[in-house]
XYZ file of C-alpha atoms in Angstrom:
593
model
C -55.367 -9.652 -35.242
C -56.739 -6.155 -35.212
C -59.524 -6.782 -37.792
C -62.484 -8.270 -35.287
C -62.256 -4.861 -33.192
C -61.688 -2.366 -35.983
C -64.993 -0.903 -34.245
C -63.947 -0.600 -31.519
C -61.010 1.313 -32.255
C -62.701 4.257 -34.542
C -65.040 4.671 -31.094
C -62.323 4.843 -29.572
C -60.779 7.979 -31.792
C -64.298 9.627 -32.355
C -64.207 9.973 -28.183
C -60.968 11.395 -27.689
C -61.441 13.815 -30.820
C -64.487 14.860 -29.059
C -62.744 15.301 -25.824
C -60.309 17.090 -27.338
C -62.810 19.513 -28.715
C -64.852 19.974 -25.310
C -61.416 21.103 -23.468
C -60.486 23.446 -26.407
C -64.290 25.216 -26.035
C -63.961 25.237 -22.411
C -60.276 26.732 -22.052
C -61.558 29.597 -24.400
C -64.578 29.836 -22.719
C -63.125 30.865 -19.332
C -60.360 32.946 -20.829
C -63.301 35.357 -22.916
C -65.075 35.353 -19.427
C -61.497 36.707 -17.555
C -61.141 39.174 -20.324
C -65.058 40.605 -20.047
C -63.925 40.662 -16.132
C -60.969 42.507 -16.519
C -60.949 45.836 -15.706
C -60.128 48.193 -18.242
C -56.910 49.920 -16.601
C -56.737 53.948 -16.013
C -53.281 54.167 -16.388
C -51.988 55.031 -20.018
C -48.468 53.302 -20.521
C -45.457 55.662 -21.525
C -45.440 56.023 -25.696
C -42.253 54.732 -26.973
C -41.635 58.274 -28.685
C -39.839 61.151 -28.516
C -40.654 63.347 -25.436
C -44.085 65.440 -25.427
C -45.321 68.840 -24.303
C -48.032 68.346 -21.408
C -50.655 70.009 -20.871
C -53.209 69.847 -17.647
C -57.102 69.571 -17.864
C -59.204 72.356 -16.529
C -58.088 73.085 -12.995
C -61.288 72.539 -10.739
C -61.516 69.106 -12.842
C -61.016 66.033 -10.828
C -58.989 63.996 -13.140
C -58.188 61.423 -10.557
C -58.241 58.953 -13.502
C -57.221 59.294 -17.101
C -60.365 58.233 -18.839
C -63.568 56.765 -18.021
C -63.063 53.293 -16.006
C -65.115 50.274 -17.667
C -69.271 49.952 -16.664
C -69.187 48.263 -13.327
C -65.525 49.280 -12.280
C -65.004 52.308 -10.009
C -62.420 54.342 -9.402
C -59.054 54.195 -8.248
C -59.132 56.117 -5.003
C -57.003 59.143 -5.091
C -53.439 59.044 -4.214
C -53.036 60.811 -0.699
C -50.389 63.063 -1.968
C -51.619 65.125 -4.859
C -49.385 67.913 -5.593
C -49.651 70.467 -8.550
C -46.929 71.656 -10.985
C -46.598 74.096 -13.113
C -44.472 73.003 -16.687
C -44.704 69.864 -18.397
C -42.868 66.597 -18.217
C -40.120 65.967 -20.789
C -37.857 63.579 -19.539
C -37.830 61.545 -16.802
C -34.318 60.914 -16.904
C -31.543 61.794 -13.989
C -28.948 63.345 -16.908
C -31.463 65.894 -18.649
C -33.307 66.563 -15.503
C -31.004 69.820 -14.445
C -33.009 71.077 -18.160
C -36.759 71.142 -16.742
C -37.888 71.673 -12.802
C -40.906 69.387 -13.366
C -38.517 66.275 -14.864
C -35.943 66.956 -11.775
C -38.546 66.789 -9.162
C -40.106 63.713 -10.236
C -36.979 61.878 -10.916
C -35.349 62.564 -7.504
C -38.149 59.888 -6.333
C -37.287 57.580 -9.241
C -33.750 57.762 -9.608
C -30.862 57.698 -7.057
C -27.202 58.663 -7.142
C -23.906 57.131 -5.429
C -23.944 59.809 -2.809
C -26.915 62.102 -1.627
C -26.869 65.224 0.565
C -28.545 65.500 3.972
C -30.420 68.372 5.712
C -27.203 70.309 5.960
C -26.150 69.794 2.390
C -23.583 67.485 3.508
C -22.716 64.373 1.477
C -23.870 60.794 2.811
C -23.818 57.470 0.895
C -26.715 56.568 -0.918
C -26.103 53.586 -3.853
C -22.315 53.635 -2.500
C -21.469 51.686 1.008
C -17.992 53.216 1.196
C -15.550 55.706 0.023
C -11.751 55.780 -0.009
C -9.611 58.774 -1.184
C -6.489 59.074 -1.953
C -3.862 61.104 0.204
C -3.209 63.750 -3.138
C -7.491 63.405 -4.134
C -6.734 62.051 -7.224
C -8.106 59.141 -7.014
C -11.734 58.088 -5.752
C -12.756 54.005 -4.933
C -16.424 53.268 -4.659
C -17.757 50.419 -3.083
C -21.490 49.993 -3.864
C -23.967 48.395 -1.678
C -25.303 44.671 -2.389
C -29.248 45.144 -1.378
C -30.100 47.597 -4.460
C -31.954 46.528 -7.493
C -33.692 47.856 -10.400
C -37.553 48.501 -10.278
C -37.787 45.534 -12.891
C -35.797 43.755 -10.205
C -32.572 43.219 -12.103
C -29.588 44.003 -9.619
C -27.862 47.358 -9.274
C -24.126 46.611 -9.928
C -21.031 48.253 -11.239
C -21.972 48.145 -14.956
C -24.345 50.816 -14.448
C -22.427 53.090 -13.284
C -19.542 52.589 -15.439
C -22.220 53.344 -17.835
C -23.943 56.160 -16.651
C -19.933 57.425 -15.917
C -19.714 56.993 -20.046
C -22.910 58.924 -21.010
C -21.645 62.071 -18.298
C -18.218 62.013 -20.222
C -19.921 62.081 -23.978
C -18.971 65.363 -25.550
C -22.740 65.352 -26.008
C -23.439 65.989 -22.449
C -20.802 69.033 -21.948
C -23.511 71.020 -24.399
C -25.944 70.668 -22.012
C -24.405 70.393 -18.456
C -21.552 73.197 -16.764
C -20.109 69.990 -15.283
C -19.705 67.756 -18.530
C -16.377 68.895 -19.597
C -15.418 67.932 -16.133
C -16.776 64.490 -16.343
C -14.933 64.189 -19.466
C -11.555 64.070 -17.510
C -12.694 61.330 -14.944
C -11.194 57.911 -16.007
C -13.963 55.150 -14.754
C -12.626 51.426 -13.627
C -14.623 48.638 -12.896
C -12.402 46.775 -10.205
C -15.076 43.961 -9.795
C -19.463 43.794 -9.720
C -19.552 46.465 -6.764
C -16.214 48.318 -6.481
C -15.031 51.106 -9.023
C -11.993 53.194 -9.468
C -12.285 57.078 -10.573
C -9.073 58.625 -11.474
C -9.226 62.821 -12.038
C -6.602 64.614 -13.810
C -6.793 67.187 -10.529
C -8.092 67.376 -7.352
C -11.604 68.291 -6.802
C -12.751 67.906 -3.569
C -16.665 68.742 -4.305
C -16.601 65.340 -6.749
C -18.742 63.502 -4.316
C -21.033 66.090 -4.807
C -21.250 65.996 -8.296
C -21.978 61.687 -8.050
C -25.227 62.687 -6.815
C -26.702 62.544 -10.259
C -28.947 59.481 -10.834
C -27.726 56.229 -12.067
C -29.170 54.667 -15.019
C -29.769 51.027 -15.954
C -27.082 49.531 -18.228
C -29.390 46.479 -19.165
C -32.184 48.249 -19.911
C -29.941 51.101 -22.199
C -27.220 49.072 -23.511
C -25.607 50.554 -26.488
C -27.548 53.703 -25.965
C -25.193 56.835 -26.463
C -25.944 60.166 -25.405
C -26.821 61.766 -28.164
C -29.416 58.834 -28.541
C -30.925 58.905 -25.281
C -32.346 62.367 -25.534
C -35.248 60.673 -27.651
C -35.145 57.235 -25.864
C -38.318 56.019 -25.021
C -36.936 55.381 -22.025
C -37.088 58.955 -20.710
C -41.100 58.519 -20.338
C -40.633 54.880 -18.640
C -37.848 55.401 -16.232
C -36.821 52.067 -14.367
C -34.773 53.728 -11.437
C -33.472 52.104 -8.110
C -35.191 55.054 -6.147
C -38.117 54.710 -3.114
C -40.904 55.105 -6.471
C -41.302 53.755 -9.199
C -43.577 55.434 -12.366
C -46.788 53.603 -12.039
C -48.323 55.573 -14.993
C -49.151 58.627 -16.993
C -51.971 60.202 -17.872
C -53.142 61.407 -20.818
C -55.468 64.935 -20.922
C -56.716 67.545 -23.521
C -54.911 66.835 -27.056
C -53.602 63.212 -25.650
C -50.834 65.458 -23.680
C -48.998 64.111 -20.154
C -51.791 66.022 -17.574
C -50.527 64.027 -14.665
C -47.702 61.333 -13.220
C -48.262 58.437 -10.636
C -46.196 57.194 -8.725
C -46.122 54.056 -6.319
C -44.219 52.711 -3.851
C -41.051 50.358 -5.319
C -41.469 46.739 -3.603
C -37.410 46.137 -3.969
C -36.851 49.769 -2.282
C -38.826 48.222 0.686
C -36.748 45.316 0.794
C -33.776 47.422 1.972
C -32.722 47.587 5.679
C -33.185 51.146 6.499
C -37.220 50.823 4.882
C -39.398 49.043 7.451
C -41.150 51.646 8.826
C -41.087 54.384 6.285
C -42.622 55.357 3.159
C -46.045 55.299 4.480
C -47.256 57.515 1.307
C -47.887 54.574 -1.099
C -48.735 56.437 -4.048
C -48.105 60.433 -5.276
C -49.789 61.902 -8.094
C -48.132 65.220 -9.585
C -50.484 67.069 -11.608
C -49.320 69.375 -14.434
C -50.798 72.929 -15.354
C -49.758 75.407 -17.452
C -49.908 78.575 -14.978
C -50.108 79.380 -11.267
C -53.821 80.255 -11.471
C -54.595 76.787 -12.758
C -52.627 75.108 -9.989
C -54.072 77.408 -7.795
C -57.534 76.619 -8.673
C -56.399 73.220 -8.611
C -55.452 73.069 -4.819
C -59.028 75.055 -3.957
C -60.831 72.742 -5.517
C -59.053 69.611 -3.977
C -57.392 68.962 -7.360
C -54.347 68.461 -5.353
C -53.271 68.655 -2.198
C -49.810 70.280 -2.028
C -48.246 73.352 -4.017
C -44.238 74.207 -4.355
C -42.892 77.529 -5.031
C -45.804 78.361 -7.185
C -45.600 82.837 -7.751
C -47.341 84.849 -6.354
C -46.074 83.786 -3.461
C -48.441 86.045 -1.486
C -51.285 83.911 -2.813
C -49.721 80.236 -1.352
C -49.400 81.641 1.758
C -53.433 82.483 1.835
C -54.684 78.875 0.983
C -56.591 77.344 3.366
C -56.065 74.454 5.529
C -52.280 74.405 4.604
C -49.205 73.747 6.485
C -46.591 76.914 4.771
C -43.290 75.830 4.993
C -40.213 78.380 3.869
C -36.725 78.105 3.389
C -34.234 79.919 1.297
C -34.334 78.978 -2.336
C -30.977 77.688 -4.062
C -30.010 81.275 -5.466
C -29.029 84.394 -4.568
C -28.955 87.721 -6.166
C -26.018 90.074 -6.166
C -24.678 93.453 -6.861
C -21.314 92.904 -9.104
C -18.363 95.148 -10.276
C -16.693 95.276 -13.335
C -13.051 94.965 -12.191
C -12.056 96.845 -15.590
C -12.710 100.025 -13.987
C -9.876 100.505 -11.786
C -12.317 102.372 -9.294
C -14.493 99.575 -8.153
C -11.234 97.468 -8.561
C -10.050 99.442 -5.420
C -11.466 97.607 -2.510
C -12.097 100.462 -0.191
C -14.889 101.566 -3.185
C -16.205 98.956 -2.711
C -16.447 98.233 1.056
C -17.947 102.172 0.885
C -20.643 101.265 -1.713
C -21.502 98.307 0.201
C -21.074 100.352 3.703
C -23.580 103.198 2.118
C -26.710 100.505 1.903
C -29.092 99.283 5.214
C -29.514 95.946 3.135
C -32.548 94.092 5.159
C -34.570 98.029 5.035
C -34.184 98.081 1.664
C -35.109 94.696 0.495
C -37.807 94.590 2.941
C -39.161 97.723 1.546
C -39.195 96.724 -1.978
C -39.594 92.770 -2.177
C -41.427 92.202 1.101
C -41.640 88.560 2.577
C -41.094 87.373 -0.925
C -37.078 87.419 -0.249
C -34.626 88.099 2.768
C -31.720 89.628 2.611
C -28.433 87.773 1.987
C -25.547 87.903 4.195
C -23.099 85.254 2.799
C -22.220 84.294 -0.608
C -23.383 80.691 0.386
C -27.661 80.179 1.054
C -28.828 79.307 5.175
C -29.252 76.176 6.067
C -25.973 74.323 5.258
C -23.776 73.505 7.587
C -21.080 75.956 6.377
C -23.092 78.710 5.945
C -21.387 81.740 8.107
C -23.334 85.203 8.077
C -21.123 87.941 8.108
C -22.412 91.541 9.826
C -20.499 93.593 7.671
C -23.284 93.057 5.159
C -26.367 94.341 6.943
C -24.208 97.282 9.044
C -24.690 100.420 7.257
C -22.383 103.062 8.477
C -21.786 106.113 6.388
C -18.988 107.915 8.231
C -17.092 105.044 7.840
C -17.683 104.804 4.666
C -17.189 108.280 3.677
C -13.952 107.913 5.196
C -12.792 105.246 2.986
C -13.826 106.471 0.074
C -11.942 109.732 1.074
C -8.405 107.704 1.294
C -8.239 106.480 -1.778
C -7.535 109.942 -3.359
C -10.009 108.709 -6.168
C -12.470 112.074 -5.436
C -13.754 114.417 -3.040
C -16.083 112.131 -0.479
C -17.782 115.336 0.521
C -19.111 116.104 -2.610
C -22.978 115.812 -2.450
C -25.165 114.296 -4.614
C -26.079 117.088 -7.175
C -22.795 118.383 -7.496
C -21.058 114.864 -8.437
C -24.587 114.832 -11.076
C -23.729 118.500 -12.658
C -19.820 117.755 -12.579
C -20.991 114.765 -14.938
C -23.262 116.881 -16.971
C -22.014 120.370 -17.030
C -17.864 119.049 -17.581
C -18.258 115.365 -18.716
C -16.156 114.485 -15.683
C -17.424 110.574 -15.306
C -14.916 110.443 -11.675
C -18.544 109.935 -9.518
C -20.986 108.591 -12.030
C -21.755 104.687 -11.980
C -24.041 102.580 -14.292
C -25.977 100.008 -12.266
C -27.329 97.689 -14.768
C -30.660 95.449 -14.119
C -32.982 93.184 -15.476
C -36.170 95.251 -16.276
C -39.009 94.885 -13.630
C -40.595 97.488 -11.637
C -39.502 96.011 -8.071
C -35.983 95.295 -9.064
C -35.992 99.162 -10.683
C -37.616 100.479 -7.568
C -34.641 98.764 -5.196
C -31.830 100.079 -7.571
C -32.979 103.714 -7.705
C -32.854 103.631 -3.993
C -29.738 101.597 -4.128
C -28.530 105.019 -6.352
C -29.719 107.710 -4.038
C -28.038 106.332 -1.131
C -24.465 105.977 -3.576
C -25.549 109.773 -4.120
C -24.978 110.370 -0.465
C -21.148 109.407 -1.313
C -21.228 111.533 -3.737
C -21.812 109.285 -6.958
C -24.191 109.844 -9.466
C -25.068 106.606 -10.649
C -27.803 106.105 -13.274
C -29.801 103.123 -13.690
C -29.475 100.622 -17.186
C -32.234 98.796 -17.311
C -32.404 95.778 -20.190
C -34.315 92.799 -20.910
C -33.343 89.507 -20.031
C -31.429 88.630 -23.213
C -29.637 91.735 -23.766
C -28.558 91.435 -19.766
C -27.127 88.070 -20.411
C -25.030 89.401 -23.555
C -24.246 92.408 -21.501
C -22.952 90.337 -19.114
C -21.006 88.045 -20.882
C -19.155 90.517 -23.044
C -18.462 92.938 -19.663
C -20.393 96.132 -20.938
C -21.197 97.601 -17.589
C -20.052 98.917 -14.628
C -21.852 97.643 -11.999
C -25.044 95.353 -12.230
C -27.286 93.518 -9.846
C -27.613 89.566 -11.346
C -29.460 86.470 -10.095
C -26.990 83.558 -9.370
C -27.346 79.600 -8.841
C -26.823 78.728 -5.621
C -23.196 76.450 -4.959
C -24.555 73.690 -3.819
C -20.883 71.722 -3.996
C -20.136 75.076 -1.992
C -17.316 75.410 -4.689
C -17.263 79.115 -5.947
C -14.585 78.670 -8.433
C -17.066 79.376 -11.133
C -18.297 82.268 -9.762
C -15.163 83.906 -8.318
C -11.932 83.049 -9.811
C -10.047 85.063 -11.976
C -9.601 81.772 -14.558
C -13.716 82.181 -14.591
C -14.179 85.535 -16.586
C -15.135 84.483 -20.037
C -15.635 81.147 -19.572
C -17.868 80.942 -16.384
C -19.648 82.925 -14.225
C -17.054 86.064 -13.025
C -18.950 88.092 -15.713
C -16.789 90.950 -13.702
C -13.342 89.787 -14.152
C -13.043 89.725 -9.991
C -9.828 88.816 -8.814
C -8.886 88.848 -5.421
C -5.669 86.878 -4.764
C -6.650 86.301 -1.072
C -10.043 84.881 -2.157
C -8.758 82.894 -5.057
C -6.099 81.347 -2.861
C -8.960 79.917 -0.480
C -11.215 78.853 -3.505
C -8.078 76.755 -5.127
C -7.658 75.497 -1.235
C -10.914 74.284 -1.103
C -11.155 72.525 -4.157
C -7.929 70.475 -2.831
C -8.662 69.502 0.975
C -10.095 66.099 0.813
C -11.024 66.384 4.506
C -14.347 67.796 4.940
C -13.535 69.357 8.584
C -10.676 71.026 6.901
C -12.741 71.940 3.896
C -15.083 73.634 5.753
C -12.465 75.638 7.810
C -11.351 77.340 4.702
C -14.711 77.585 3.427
C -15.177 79.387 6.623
C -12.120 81.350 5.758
C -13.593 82.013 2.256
C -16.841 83.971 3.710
C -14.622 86.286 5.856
C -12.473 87.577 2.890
C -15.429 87.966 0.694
C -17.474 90.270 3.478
C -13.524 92.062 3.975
C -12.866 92.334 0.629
C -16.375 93.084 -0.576
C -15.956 91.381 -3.620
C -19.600 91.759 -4.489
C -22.477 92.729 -2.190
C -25.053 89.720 -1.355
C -28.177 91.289 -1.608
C -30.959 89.004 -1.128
C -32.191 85.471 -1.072
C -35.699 84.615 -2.639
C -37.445 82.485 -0.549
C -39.036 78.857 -1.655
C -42.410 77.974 -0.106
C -43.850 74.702 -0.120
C -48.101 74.400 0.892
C -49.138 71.238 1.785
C -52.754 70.456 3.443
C -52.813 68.971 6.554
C -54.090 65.662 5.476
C -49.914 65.274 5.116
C -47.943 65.143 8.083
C -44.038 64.700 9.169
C -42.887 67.177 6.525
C -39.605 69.182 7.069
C -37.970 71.529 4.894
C -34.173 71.662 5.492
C -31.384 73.030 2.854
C -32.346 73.421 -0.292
C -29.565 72.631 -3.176
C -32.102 72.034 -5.012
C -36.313 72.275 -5.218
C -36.262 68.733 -5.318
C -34.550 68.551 -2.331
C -38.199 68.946 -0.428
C -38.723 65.406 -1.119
C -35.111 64.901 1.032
C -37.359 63.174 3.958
C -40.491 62.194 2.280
C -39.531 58.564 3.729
C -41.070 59.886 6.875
C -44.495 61.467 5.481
C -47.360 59.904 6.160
C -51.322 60.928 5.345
C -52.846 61.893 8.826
C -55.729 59.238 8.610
C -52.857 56.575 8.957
C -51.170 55.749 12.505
C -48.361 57.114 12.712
């Protein structure tokens, strides 16, 4: 029946094949004229490689964007908050951070922990909503809060920190971290999606502390073990749950990181405590490989900001720069070696430290680059007690004390104690003072040896370079010795002052007072933070009585930033990064506030 309009029919198929064929050329048509349109982008994505060395274009250049933008497309405007670096990005990546200032700076904007310290280096909630401890501080219960997610958006749950709790407690991570063998005794337990269990084989009180290392994603690492992730690609395209997110890097001379941008995270907006803040959309840190380049950088207008770049003297003379200072998370110290039973005597050592006018003589050598120290613990935290024993020189006194011990004659000057030594080989009044060797540091310890002199010590200065100080140090081959130590910022000196410490951590002097070991062990117990602080309270008292060591100074961190950025404040510093502690409430000074 189909025969009389067989015609009709192969019209019919010719028509659609042709209409088929005008819909194909006009799809591809439009899609070659949105690709001519696009505009090529300026942002190079993060290599899936191992991490690379950076290195910055030519300081005065304004490298705003990482290569030439397509004919017809202009340039990204510049972020309002340019700051330079000196050092190179590695990885961007919360557990190798501690490794590289440049990677911990940037990922303290990308990455977040459970907990967080405020201004006064107290501990506050940050992924976790609530904390329960038990009565003997054994064990820890975590409740996380519901309104986090991922920069990819994926939620924030219990899985990644269970995780991130299995990477910390990889063998792996002890040979690169003071706290992994710690975080090899926690036991982890997922209860449910947003409540965990840790479980510590002792108390530790400062644990809190330590959970303020950034969270990774388990979805986006699965299966990744520690050893692996120190090539992941993921350490140069960080997904964090942080306020930023990496928006891209750029590439400079030799196809080498010479800057990071970063942009405001949409989901990090989403969150309750956000309306209102984060008015800095996008931050651009640009990497150079000395001060004078990031120097030249912020004269030029490279950049905009500048933090704790040496000289110091120099940041402190840009122009048009706000200067703000605060004490930098260290502290340098004169320290006995308790092996020699005379410094082991305390009323040695509360004369030595009695025979110095501490904020003279560091202002004398070391200027306004330092001030001089007064606790064991850095300003600025809210347990931070100076003691006046440290800054009250008083020679009498002294004198006296040295006198009844028995140990020697107090009254014997200066050159006599130096000829006894010479002339008899009578070592009773001669001290080594070891150092690192550098011409200010030298300058302070020869005066800090002429004013020993007055007590009738001849001590002679042992100067070394860095790496034979450190081996010095760690096998206890000197007497005395003036050393630069990290500040506590868990405020637990255990490391640093316990007896258990020599050979293992920091008590490169074998120091052990009972008094002030009984008050660290304390300390690391109390589970109450009003009661923690008491003893801590305690603690600086018996160091200042017993004069453990003598505090010398504190080197000061500066941070320059232009006044085209305002609402900065600079608070307690555990760490440099710490500077970005309020950037939720910077803002350019063009924008309202």
């Amino acid at each position: 029946m189909f025969r009389g309009c067989r015609w009709q029919l192969i019209a019919l198929l010719i028509a659609l094949v042709l209409f088929i064929a005008g819909a194909v050329f006009r799809i591809n048509r439009q899609t070659n004229q949105l690709q001519r349109a696009a505009p090529t982008q300026t942002f190079v994505a993060a290599p899936a490689a191992s991490p690379v060395a950076t290195q910055a274009p030519p300081p005065a250049e304004d490298d705003t964007d990482a290569a030439e933008p397509a004919a017809g497309v202009s340039r990204a405007p510049a972020a309002p908050y340019r700051e330079g670096i000196v050092g190179s990005v590695q990885r961007l990546n919360p557990l190798f951070a501690h490794l590289n200032p440049v990677d911990r700076d940037i990922s303290s904007l990308i990455f977040e922990g459970l907990f967080a310290t405020n201004q006064y280096g107290e501990v506050v909630p940050r992924l976790a909503e609530q904390l329960v401890i038990s009565s003997d501080g054994i064990e820890y219960v975590v409740r996380l809060r519901q309104d986090a997610r991922w920069h990819d958006g994926r939620p924030f749950g219990a899985d990644d920190v269970a995780y991130t709790m299995s990477l910390l407690s990889d063998p792996a991570y002890a040979s690169i971290s003071p706290f992994g063998e710690f975080f090899a005794t926690v036991e982890t337990q997922k209860l449910n999606d947003h409540l965990l269990r840790f479980r510590l084989a002792q108390p530790q009180s400062s644990f809190p502390y330590l959970l303020t290392i950034g969270i990774l994603p388990e979805h986006a690492l699965r299966g990744t073990t520690m050893s692996q992730l120190a090539q992941h690609p993921f350490n140069l395209s960080p997904i964090g749950t942080g306020p930023y997110q990496l928006a891209g890097l750029r590439l400079g001379a030799r196809k080498a990181v010479s800057a990071v941008d970063l942009a405001r995270a949409p989901v990090y907006l989403e969150r309750p405590e956000s309306p209102g803040r984060y008015a800095l959309a996008r931050l651009s840190f640009h990497l150079y490989p000395d001060s004078e380049s990031a120097l030249a950088a912020y004269a030029s207008g490279a950049v905009n900001a500048l933090a704790n770049v040496a000289p110091r003297g120099r940041l402190l003379d840009l122009p048009n720069g706000q200067v703000y200072t605060q004490a930098a998370p260290a502290i340098t110290m004169l320290i006995y070696n308790w092996n020699d039973a005379r410094v082991a005597e305390r009323r040695v050592r509360q004369a030595l430290a009695l025979s110095l006018d501490l904020p003279k003589l560091v202002h004398k050598h070391f200027g306004a680059d330092v001030t001089y120290a007064d606790s064991p613990y850095t300003p600025g935290s809210s347990i931070y007690l100076p003691h006046a024993f440290w800054h009250s020189q008083d020679l009498e006194q002294a004198r006296a004390l040295l006198s009844a011990t028995g140990i020697f004659p107090a009254s014997a000057s200066e050159e006599d104690a130096a000829a006894d030594a010479d002339d008899n080989g009578d070592t009773e009044t001669l001290l080594s003072l070891l150092i690192e060797d550098a011409p200010a540091l030298r300058n302070f310890a020869d005066e800090v040896a002429n004013h020993w002199g007055q007590l009738g010590f001849a001590a002679q200065i042992d100067s070394a370079n860095a790496d034979d100080l450190a081996n010095r140090l760690s096998t206890g081959r000197f007497q005395t010795a003036i050393i630069a130590l990290p500040a506590a910022s868990d405020f637990d000196l255990y490391r640093f002052w316990h007896p258990a410490q020599h050979g293992s951590g920091r008590n490169y002097g074998a120091a052990a007072d009972p008094e002030i070991a009984e008050l660290i062990e304390g300390a690391r117990r109390e589970i109450y933070p009003d009661r923690r602080a008491t003893l801590l309270l305690g603690l600086q008292a018996a160091f200042a009585e017993s004069a453990i060591a003598i505090p010398l100074y504190y080197p000061l961190y500066t941070f320059v930033v232009s006044d085209q950025i305002e609402g900065i404040q600079l608070n307690y510093l555990a760490s440099g990064s710490d500077r970005f502690r309020g950037i939720g409430e910077w803002r350019s000074a063009a924008s309202p506030s």
